[in-house]
Amino acid sequence: MKFYLDHFSSFLKLDKKDKTSEKLMQLGHENSIESNILDIDITPNRGDCLSIRGISRDLSHFYESDLSIEKYEMEIPRFELDFENKSKDECKSIVFLSLEIDSAPKEYKPYLESYFVNLNVKKNNFFTDISNYISYEMGQPTHCYDFEKLKNKKIILHKLNQDKFFKTLQGKEIRLESGDLVFQQDSEVINLAGIMGGSSSSCSPDTTKVLIEAAHFSPDSIIGKTIKYNINSDAAYKFERWVDPNMQEEAIRRFIKIVSDHANIISIRMSSSDQNDSDKKIIPFSNDNIQRILGVKIDEDLSKSFLNSLGFEFQSKKTVQVPSHRNDIKDSNDLSEEIARMIGY
């Protein structure tokens, strides 16, 4: 995955480029830097690193850092969207936002424009451009529907019980198969969930009112679909590798903030959402055990500081809570590997 090095300044105070590259190598991220473009080979189990903030979080022990993000902080009025989630095992968290502006801007602020210019990313329309930027910045894919094209019809998220034709927003017509996870209105599929929206509800440069969807989809519901249907999808790439199930409302609030930087907002309303109800993952912590696994002596406070910098929270002297963005952490062996990455092999 490619990042523009200057974009890390939102979260980190980096030193020389070669030192940053060395630190990333130490952390297990093979990389190269050319013309200020950082190209990182992210392993499939590290979906949490598929964003500027994700990589910054991994580097935060080594640099002065602030991982907070500017977002809309005020209370958002609620509304009841006519939506039914029939696949809660595949989608345990989803948030919708209805947002209307007076008109789309002709120019973008420097921080947003830089994403397109310095990474040579093609612009689409105002709302889709913000969606793509947030995925790059935070790692949370979002999807934007043209609100008027939805025509106030009920939206259902479910698995197809029969094959259906679907025209993607890129104009490609594919035959979806029974069992595929989709958003549907009446008999029409409007979104192949977590992968790509449909042409019938897609935004255009003239769109001023949108319905924005931010969700967490289980990797099993996404894996293999892009190859099966020959679709190139950044959203699917991230969902296959795990997206934080507790990040959806934050991404929505970030979306509002970026819109407000560029346009006059007429109205915003957020729907009720299915909250992620998964248990917090608590695993045992023993510094003696970590030393045995690594074969080196390490001060317990140092071990804890390494883990704290990565977002782990100690519940007691003997237990630690795994952050929701780290689906790859299962046991003491994994904790030991995290500490080893910080020390350096």
CSV table of N, CA and C in Angstrom, one decimal, residues 58-182:
chain,number,residue,atom,x,y,z
A,58,ASP,N,1.3,2.1,14.9
A,58,ASP,CA,2.4,1.1,15.0
A,58,ASP,C,3.7,1.8,15.3
A,59,LEU,N,3.9,3.0,14.8
A,59,LEU,CA,5.2,3.7,15.0
A,59,LEU,C,5.2,4.6,16.2
A,60,SER,N,4.1,4.8,16.9
A,60,SER,CA,3.9,5.8,17.9
A,60,SER,C,4.9,5.7,19.1
A,61,HIS,N,5.4,4.5,19.4
A,61,HIS,CA,6.3,4.3,20.5
A,61,HIS,C,7.6,5.0,20.2
A,62,PHE,N,8.0,5.1,18.9
A,62,PHE,CA,9.3,5.7,18.5
A,62,PHE,C,9.3,7.2,18.2
A,63,TYR,N,8.1,7.8,18.1
A,63,TYR,CA,8.0,9.2,17.8
A,63,TYR,C,7.1,9.9,18.7
A,64,GLU,N,7.2,11.2,18.7
A,64,GLU,CA,6.2,12.0,19.4
A,64,GLU,C,4.9,11.9,18.5
A,65,SER,N,3.8,11.6,19.2
A,65,SER,CA,2.6,11.2,18.4
A,65,SER,C,1.4,11.8,19.1
A,66,ASP,N,0.4,12.0,18.2
A,66,ASP,CA,-1.0,12.3,18.6
A,66,ASP,C,-1.9,11.7,17.6
A,67,LEU,N,-2.6,10.6,18.1
A,67,LEU,CA,-3.4,9.8,17.1
A,67,LEU,C,-4.8,10.3,17.1
A,68,SER,N,-5.2,11.4,17.8
A,68,SER,CA,-6.5,11.9,17.7
A,68,SER,C,-6.8,12.5,16.3
A,69,ILE,N,-8.0,12.6,16.0
A,69,ILE,CA,-8.4,13.1,14.7
A,69,ILE,C,-9.5,14.1,14.8
A,70,GLU,N,-9.4,15.1,13.9
A,70,GLU,CA,-10.4,16.2,13.9
A,70,GLU,C,-11.8,15.6,13.4
A,71,LYS,N,-12.8,15.8,14.2
A,71,LYS,CA,-14.1,15.3,13.8
A,71,LYS,C,-15.2,16.2,14.4
A,72,TYR,N,-16.4,16.0,13.9
A,72,TYR,CA,-17.6,16.8,14.3
A,72,TYR,C,-17.9,16.3,15.8
A,73,GLU,N,-17.9,17.2,16.7
A,73,GLU,CA,-18.1,16.9,18.1
A,73,GLU,C,-19.5,17.1,18.7
A,74,MET,N,-20.3,17.9,18.0
A,74,MET,CA,-21.6,18.2,18.5
A,74,MET,C,-22.6,17.0,18.4
A,75,GLU,N,-23.7,17.1,19.1
A,75,GLU,CA,-24.7,16.1,19.1
A,75,GLU,C,-25.3,16.1,17.7
A,76,ILE,N,-25.6,14.9,17.2
A,76,ILE,CA,-26.2,14.7,15.8
A,76,ILE,C,-27.6,14.3,16.0
A,77,PRO,N,-28.6,15.1,15.4
A,77,PRO,CA,-30.0,14.6,15.5
A,77,PRO,C,-30.2,13.2,14.9
A,78,ARG,N,-31.1,12.5,15.5
A,78,ARG,CA,-31.4,11.1,15.1
A,78,ARG,C,-32.6,11.1,14.2
A,79,PHE,N,-32.6,10.1,13.3
A,79,PHE,CA,-33.8,9.8,12.6
A,79,PHE,C,-33.9,8.3,12.3
A,80,GLU,N,-35.1,7.8,12.1
A,80,GLU,CA,-35.3,6.4,11.9
A,80,GLU,C,-35.3,6.1,10.4
A,81,LEU,N,-34.2,5.5,10.0
A,81,LEU,CA,-34.1,5.1,8.6
A,81,LEU,C,-34.9,3.8,8.5
A,82,ASP,N,-35.6,3.6,7.4
A,82,ASP,CA,-36.4,2.4,7.1
A,82,ASP,C,-35.4,1.3,6.6
A,83,PHE,N,-34.7,0.7,7.6
A,83,PHE,CA,-33.6,-0.2,7.3
A,83,PHE,C,-33.8,-1.5,8.2
A,84,GLU,N,-33.5,-2.6,7.6
A,84,GLU,CA,-33.6,-3.9,8.4
A,84,GLU,C,-32.3,-4.7,8.1
A,85,ASN,N,-31.6,-5.0,9.2
A,85,ASN,CA,-30.4,-5.8,9.1
A,85,ASN,C,-30.8,-7.3,9.4
A,86,LYS,N,-30.8,-8.1,8.4
A,86,LYS,CA,-31.2,-9.5,8.5
A,86,LYS,C,-29.9,-10.4,8.6
A,87,SER,N,-28.7,-9.7,8.6
A,87,SER,CA,-27.5,-10.5,8.6
A,87,SER,C,-26.5,-9.9,9.7
A,88,LYS,N,-27.0,-9.9,10.9
A,88,LYS,CA,-26.2,-9.3,12.0
A,88,LYS,C,-25.0,-10.1,12.4
A,89,ASP,N,-24.9,-11.4,12.0
A,89,ASP,CA,-23.7,-12.1,12.2
A,89,ASP,C,-22.6,-11.6,11.3
A,90,GLU,N,-23.0,-11.2,10.1
A,90,GLU,CA,-22.0,-10.7,9.1
A,90,GLU,C,-21.8,-9.2,9.2
A,91,CYS,N,-22.7,-8.5,9.9
A,91,CYS,CA,-22.6,-7.0,10.0
A,91,CYS,C,-23.1,-6.6,11.4
A,92,LYS,N,-22.2,-6.6,12.4
A,92,LYS,CA,-22.7,-6.4,13.8
A,92,LYS,C,-22.7,-4.9,14.1
A,93,SER,N,-22.1,-4.0,13.3
A,93,SER,CA,-22.1,-2.6,13.5
A,93,SER,C,-22.3,-1.8,12.2
A,94,ILE,N,-23.3,-0.9,12.2
A,94,ILE,CA,-23.5,-0.1,11.0
A,94,ILE,C,-24.2,1.2,11.4
A,95,VAL,N,-23.7,2.3,10.8
A,95,VAL,CA,-24.2,3.6,11.1
A,95,VAL,C,-24.6,4.3,9.8
A,96,PHE,N,-25.7,5.0,9.7
A,96,PHE,CA,-26.1,5.7,8.5
A,96,PHE,C,-26.1,7.2,8.9
A,97,LEU,N,-25.8,8.0,7.9
A,97,LEU,CA,-25.9,9.5,8.1
A,97,LEU,C,-26.6,10.1,6.9
A,98,SER,N,-27.6,10.9,7.1
A,98,SER,CA,-28.2,11.7,6.0
A,98,SER,C,-27.6,13.0,6.1
A,99,LEU,N,-27.0,13.5,5.0
A,99,LEU,CA,-26.3,14.8,5.0
A,99,LEU,C,-26.7,15.5,3.7
A,100,GLU,N,-27.0,16.8,3.9
A,100,GLU,CA,-27.3,17.7,2.7
A,100,GLU,C,-26.5,18.9,2.8
A,101,ILE,N,-25.9,19.3,1.6
A,101,ILE,CA,-25.2,20.6,1.5
A,101,ILE,C,-25.9,21.5,0.4
A,102,ASP,N,-25.5,22.8,0.4
A,102,ASP,CA,-26.0,23.7,-0.6
A,102,ASP,C,-25.5,23.4,-2.0
A,103,SER,N,-24.2,23.2,-2.1
A,103,SER,CA,-23.6,22.9,-3.4
A,103,SER,C,-22.2,22.3,-3.1
A,104,ALA,N,-21.7,21.5,-4.0
A,104,ALA,CA,-20.4,20.9,-3.9
A,104,ALA,C,-19.3,22.0,-4.2
A,105,PRO,N,-18.2,21.9,-3.5
A,105,PRO,CA,-17.1,22.9,-3.8
A,105,PRO,C,-16.4,22.6,-5.1
A,106,LYS,N,-15.8,23.7,-5.6
A,106,LYS,CA,-15.1,23.6,-6.9
A,106,LYS,C,-13.6,23.2,-6.6
A,107,GLU,N,-13.1,23.6,-5.4
A,107,GLU,CA,-11.7,23.3,-5.0
A,107,GLU,C,-11.7,22.7,-3.6
A,108,TYR,N,-10.7,21.9,-3.3
A,108,TYR,CA,-10.5,21.2,-2.0
A,108,TYR,C,-9.4,21.9,-1.2
A,109,LYS,N,-9.6,21.8,0.1
A,109,LYS,CA,-8.5,22.3,1.0
A,109,LYS,C,-7.2,21.5,0.8
A,110,PRO,N,-6.1,22.1,1.1
A,110,PRO,CA,-4.8,21.5,0.8
A,110,PRO,C,-4.7,20.1,1.3
A,111,TYR,N,-5.1,19.8,2.5
A,111,TYR,CA,-5.0,18.4,3.1
A,111,TYR,C,-5.7,17.4,2.2
A,112,LEU,N,-6.9,17.7,1.7
A,112,LEU,CA,-7.6,16.8,0.9
A,112,LEU,C,-7.1,16.8,-0.5
A,113,GLU,N,-6.8,17.9,-1.1
A,113,GLU,CA,-6.2,18.0,-2.5
A,113,GLU,C,-4.9,17.2,-2.6
A,114,SER,N,-4.1,17.2,-1.5
A,114,SER,CA,-2.8,16.5,-1.5
A,114,SER,C,-3.0,15.0,-1.7
A,115,TYR,N,-4.0,14.5,-1.2
A,115,TYR,CA,-4.3,13.0,-1.3
A,115,TYR,C,-4.4,12.7,-2.8
A,116,PHE,N,-5.1,13.5,-3.6
A,116,PHE,CA,-5.3,13.2,-5.0
A,116,PHE,C,-4.1,13.5,-5.8
A,117,VAL,N,-3.5,14.6,-5.5
A,117,VAL,CA,-2.3,15.1,-6.3
A,117,VAL,C,-1.1,14.3,-6.1
A,118,ASN,N,-0.7,14.1,-4.8
A,118,ASN,CA,0.6,13.4,-4.5
A,118,ASN,C,0.5,11.9,-4.6
A,119,LEU,N,-0.7,11.3,-4.6
A,119,LEU,CA,-0.8,9.9,-4.8
A,119,LEU,C,-1.4,9.5,-6.1
A,120,ASN,N,-1.6,10.6,-7.0
A,120,ASN,CA,-2.2,10.4,-8.3
A,120,ASN,C,-3.5,9.6,-8.3
A,121,VAL,N,-4.4,10.0,-7.4
A,121,VAL,CA,-5.7,9.3,-7.3
A,121,VAL,C,-6.7,10.1,-8.1
A,122,LYS,N,-7.5,9.4,-8.8
A,122,LYS,CA,-8.5,10.1,-9.7
A,122,LYS,C,-9.7,10.5,-8.8
A,123,LYS,N,-10.1,11.8,-9.1
A,123,LYS,CA,-11.3,12.3,-8.4
A,123,LYS,C,-12.6,11.7,-9.0
A,124,ASN,N,-13.6,11.6,-8.2
A,124,ASN,CA,-14.9,11.1,-8.7
A,124,ASN,C,-16.0,12.2,-8.6
A,125,ASN,N,-16.4,12.4,-7.4
A,125,ASN,CA,-17.3,13.5,-7.0
A,125,ASN,C,-17.1,13.8,-5.5
A,126,PHE,N,-17.6,14.9,-5.0
A,126,PHE,CA,-17.2,15.4,-3.7
A,126,PHE,C,-17.4,14.4,-2.6
A,127,PHE,N,-18.5,13.7,-2.6
A,127,PHE,CA,-18.8,12.8,-1.5
A,127,PHE,C,-18.0,11.5,-1.6
A,128,THR,N,-17.9,11.0,-2.8
A,128,THR,CA,-17.0,9.8,-3.0
A,128,THR,C,-15.6,10.1,-2.7
A,129,ASP,N,-15.1,11.3,-3.1
A,129,ASP,CA,-13.7,11.7,-2.8
A,129,ASP,C,-13.4,11.7,-1.3
A,130,ILE,N,-14.4,12.2,-0.5
A,130,ILE,CA,-14.2,12.2,0.9
A,130,ILE,C,-14.2,10.8,1.4
A,131,SER,N,-15.1,10.0,0.9
A,131,SER,CA,-15.1,8.6,1.3
A,131,SER,C,-13.8,7.9,1.1
A,132,ASN,N,-13.2,8.1,-0.1
A,132,ASN,CA,-11.9,7.5,-0.4
A,132,ASN,C,-10.8,8.0,0.5
A,133,TYR,N,-10.9,9.3,0.8
A,133,TYR,CA,-9.8,9.9,1.7
A,133,TYR,C,-9.9,9.3,3.1
A,134,ILE,N,-11.1,9.2,3.6
A,134,ILE,CA,-11.3,8.7,5.0
A,134,ILE,C,-10.8,7.2,5.1
A,135,SER,N,-11.0,6.4,4.0
A,135,SER,CA,-10.5,5.1,4.0
A,135,SER,C,-9.0,5.1,4.1
A,136,TYR,N,-8.4,6.0,3.4
A,136,TYR,CA,-6.9,6.1,3.4
A,136,TYR,C,-6.4,6.6,4.7
A,137,GLU,N,-7.1,7.6,5.3
A,137,GLU,CA,-6.6,8.2,6.5
A,137,GLU,C,-6.9,7.3,7.8
A,138,MET,N,-8.1,6.7,7.8
A,138,MET,CA,-8.6,6.0,9.0
A,138,MET,C,-8.6,4.5,8.9
A,139,GLY,N,-8.8,4.0,7.7
A,139,GLY,CA,-8.9,2.6,7.4
A,139,GLY,C,-10.4,2.1,7.4
A,140,GLN,N,-11.3,3.0,7.6
A,140,GLN,CA,-12.8,2.7,7.6
A,140,GLN,C,-13.4,3.0,6.2
A,141,PRO,N,-13.8,2.0,5.4
A,141,PRO,CA,-14.5,2.3,4.2
A,141,PRO,C,-15.9,2.8,4.5
A,142,THR,N,-16.4,3.7,3.7
A,142,THR,CA,-17.7,4.2,3.8
A,142,THR,C,-18.3,4.2,2.4
A,143,HIS,N,-19.7,4.1,2.3
A,143,HIS,CA,-20.3,4.2,1.0
A,143,HIS,C,-21.3,5.3,1.0
A,144,CYS,N,-21.4,6.0,-0.1
A,144,CYS,CA,-22.3,7.1,-0.3
A,144,CYS,C,-23.4,6.8,-1.3
A,145,TYR,N,-24.6,6.9,-0.9
A,145,TYR,CA,-25.8,6.7,-1.8
A,145,TYR,C,-26.3,8.1,-2.1
A,146,ASP,N,-26.7,8.4,-3.4
A,146,ASP,CA,-27.5,9.6,-3.7
A,146,ASP,C,-28.8,9.5,-3.0
A,147,PHE,N,-29.1,10.3,-2.0
A,147,PHE,CA,-30.3,10.1,-1.2
A,147,PHE,C,-31.6,10.1,-2.0
A,148,GLU,N,-31.6,11.0,-3.0
A,148,GLU,CA,-32.8,11.2,-3.8
A,148,GLU,C,-33.1,9.9,-4.7
A,149,LYS,N,-32.1,9.2,-5.1
A,149,LYS,CA,-32.2,8.0,-5.9
A,149,LYS,C,-32.8,6.9,-5.1
A,150,LEU,N,-32.7,6.9,-3.8
A,150,LEU,CA,-33.2,5.8,-2.9
A,150,LEU,C,-34.7,5.9,-2.8
A,151,LYS,N,-35.3,7.1,-3.0
A,151,LYS,CA,-36.7,7.3,-3.1
A,151,LYS,C,-37.5,6.8,-1.8
A,152,ASN,N,-36.8,6.9,-0.7
A,152,ASN,CA,-37.4,6.6,0.6
A,152,ASN,C,-38.0,5.2,0.7
A,153,LYS,N,-37.4,4.3,-0.1
A,153,LYS,CA,-37.8,2.9,0.0
A,153,LYS,C,-37.0,2.2,1.1
A,154,LYS,N,-37.6,1.1,1.7
A,154,LYS,CA,-36.9,0.3,2.7
A,154,LYS,C,-35.7,-0.3,2.1
A,155,ILE,N,-34.6,-0.3,3.0
A,155,ILE,CA,-33.4,-0.9,2.6
A,155,ILE,C,-33.2,-2.2,3.5
A,156,ILE,N,-32.9,-3.3,2.9
A,156,ILE,CA,-32.6,-4.5,3.7
A,156,ILE,C,-31.2,-5.0,3.4
A,157,LEU,N,-30.5,-5.4,4.5
A,157,LEU,CA,-29.2,-6.1,4.3
A,157,LEU,C,-29.5,-7.5,4.6
A,158,HIS,N,-29.1,-8.4,3.6
A,158,HIS,CA,-29.4,-9.8,3.8
A,158,HIS,C,-28.6,-10.6,2.8
A,159,LYS,N,-28.6,-11.9,2.9
A,159,LYS,CA,-28.0,-12.8,2.0
A,159,LYS,C,-29.0,-13.2,0.9
A,160,LEU,N,-28.6,-13.1,-0.4
A,160,LEU,CA,-29.5,-13.4,-1.4
A,160,LEU,C,-29.9,-14.9,-1.3
A,161,ASN,N,-31.2,-15.1,-1.6
A,161,ASN,CA,-31.7,-16.5,-1.7
A,161,ASN,C,-31.9,-17.0,-3.1
A,162,GLN,N,-31.4,-16.2,-4.1
A,162,GLN,CA,-31.4,-16.6,-5.5
A,162,GLN,C,-30.5,-15.7,-6.2
A,163,ASP,N,-30.0,-16.2,-7.4
A,163,ASP,CA,-29.1,-15.4,-8.2
A,163,ASP,C,-29.8,-14.1,-8.7
A,164,LYS,N,-29.0,-13.0,-8.8
A,164,LYS,CA,-29.6,-11.7,-9.3
A,164,LYS,C,-28.5,-11.0,-10.1
A,165,PHE,N,-29.0,-10.3,-11.1
A,165,PHE,CA,-28.1,-9.4,-11.8
A,165,PHE,C,-27.9,-8.1,-11.1
A,166,PHE,N,-26.7,-7.5,-11.1
A,166,PHE,CA,-26.4,-6.3,-10.4
A,166,PHE,C,-25.4,-5.5,-11.3
A,167,LYS,N,-25.8,-4.2,-11.5
A,167,LYS,CA,-24.9,-3.3,-12.2
A,167,LYS,C,-24.1,-2.4,-11.2
A,168,THR,N,-22.8,-2.6,-11.2
A,168,THR,CA,-22.0,-1.8,-10.3
A,168,THR,C,-21.9,-0.3,-10.7
A,169,LEU,N,-21.4,0.5,-9.7
A,169,LEU,CA,-21.3,1.9,-10.0
A,169,LEU,C,-20.3,2.2,-11.1
A,170,GLN,N,-19.5,1.2,-11.4
A,170,GLN,CA,-18.5,1.3,-12.6
A,170,GLN,C,-19.1,0.9,-13.9
A,171,GLY,N,-20.4,0.5,-13.8
A,171,GLY,CA,-21.1,0.1,-15.1
A,171,GLY,C,-21.0,-1.3,-15.5
A,172,LYS,N,-20.4,-2.1,-14.6
A,172,LYS,CA,-20.2,-3.5,-15.0
A,172,LYS,C,-21.4,-4.3,-14.5
A,173,GLU,N,-22.0,-5.2,-15.3
A,173,GLU,CA,-23.1,-6.0,-14.9
A,173,GLU,C,-22.6,-7.4,-14.6
A,174,ILE,N,-22.9,-7.9,-13.4
A,174,ILE,CA,-22.5,-9.2,-12.9
A,174,ILE,C,-23.7,-10.0,-12.4
A,175,ARG,N,-23.6,-11.2,-12.4
A,175,ARG,CA,-24.6,-12.1,-11.9
A,175,ARG,C,-24.2,-12.6,-10.5
A,176,LEU,N,-24.9,-12.0,-9.5
A,176,LEU,CA,-24.6,-12.3,-8.1
A,176,LEU,C,-25.3,-13.7,-7.8
A,177,GLU,N,-24.6,-14.4,-6.9
A,177,GLU,CA,-25.1,-15.8,-6.6
A,177,GLU,C,-25.8,-15.8,-5.2
A,178,SER,N,-26.7,-16.8,-5.1
A,178,SER,CA,-27.4,-17.0,-3.8
A,178,SER,C,-26.3,-17.1,-2.7
A,179,GLY,N,-26.6,-16.4,-1.6
A,179,GLY,CA,-25.6,-16.4,-0.4
A,179,GLY,C,-24.8,-15.2,-0.3
A,180,ASP,N,-24.7,-14.4,-1.4
A,180,ASP,CA,-24.0,-13.1,-1.4
A,180,ASP,C,-24.7,-12.1,-0.5
A,181,LEU,N,-23.9,-11.3,0.3
A,181,LEU,CA,-24.4,-10.3,1.2
A,181,LEU,C,-24.7,-9.0,0.4
A,182,VAL,N,-25.9,-8.5,0.4
A,182,VAL,CA,-26.3,-7.3,-0.4
A,182,VAL,C,-27.2,-6.4,0.4
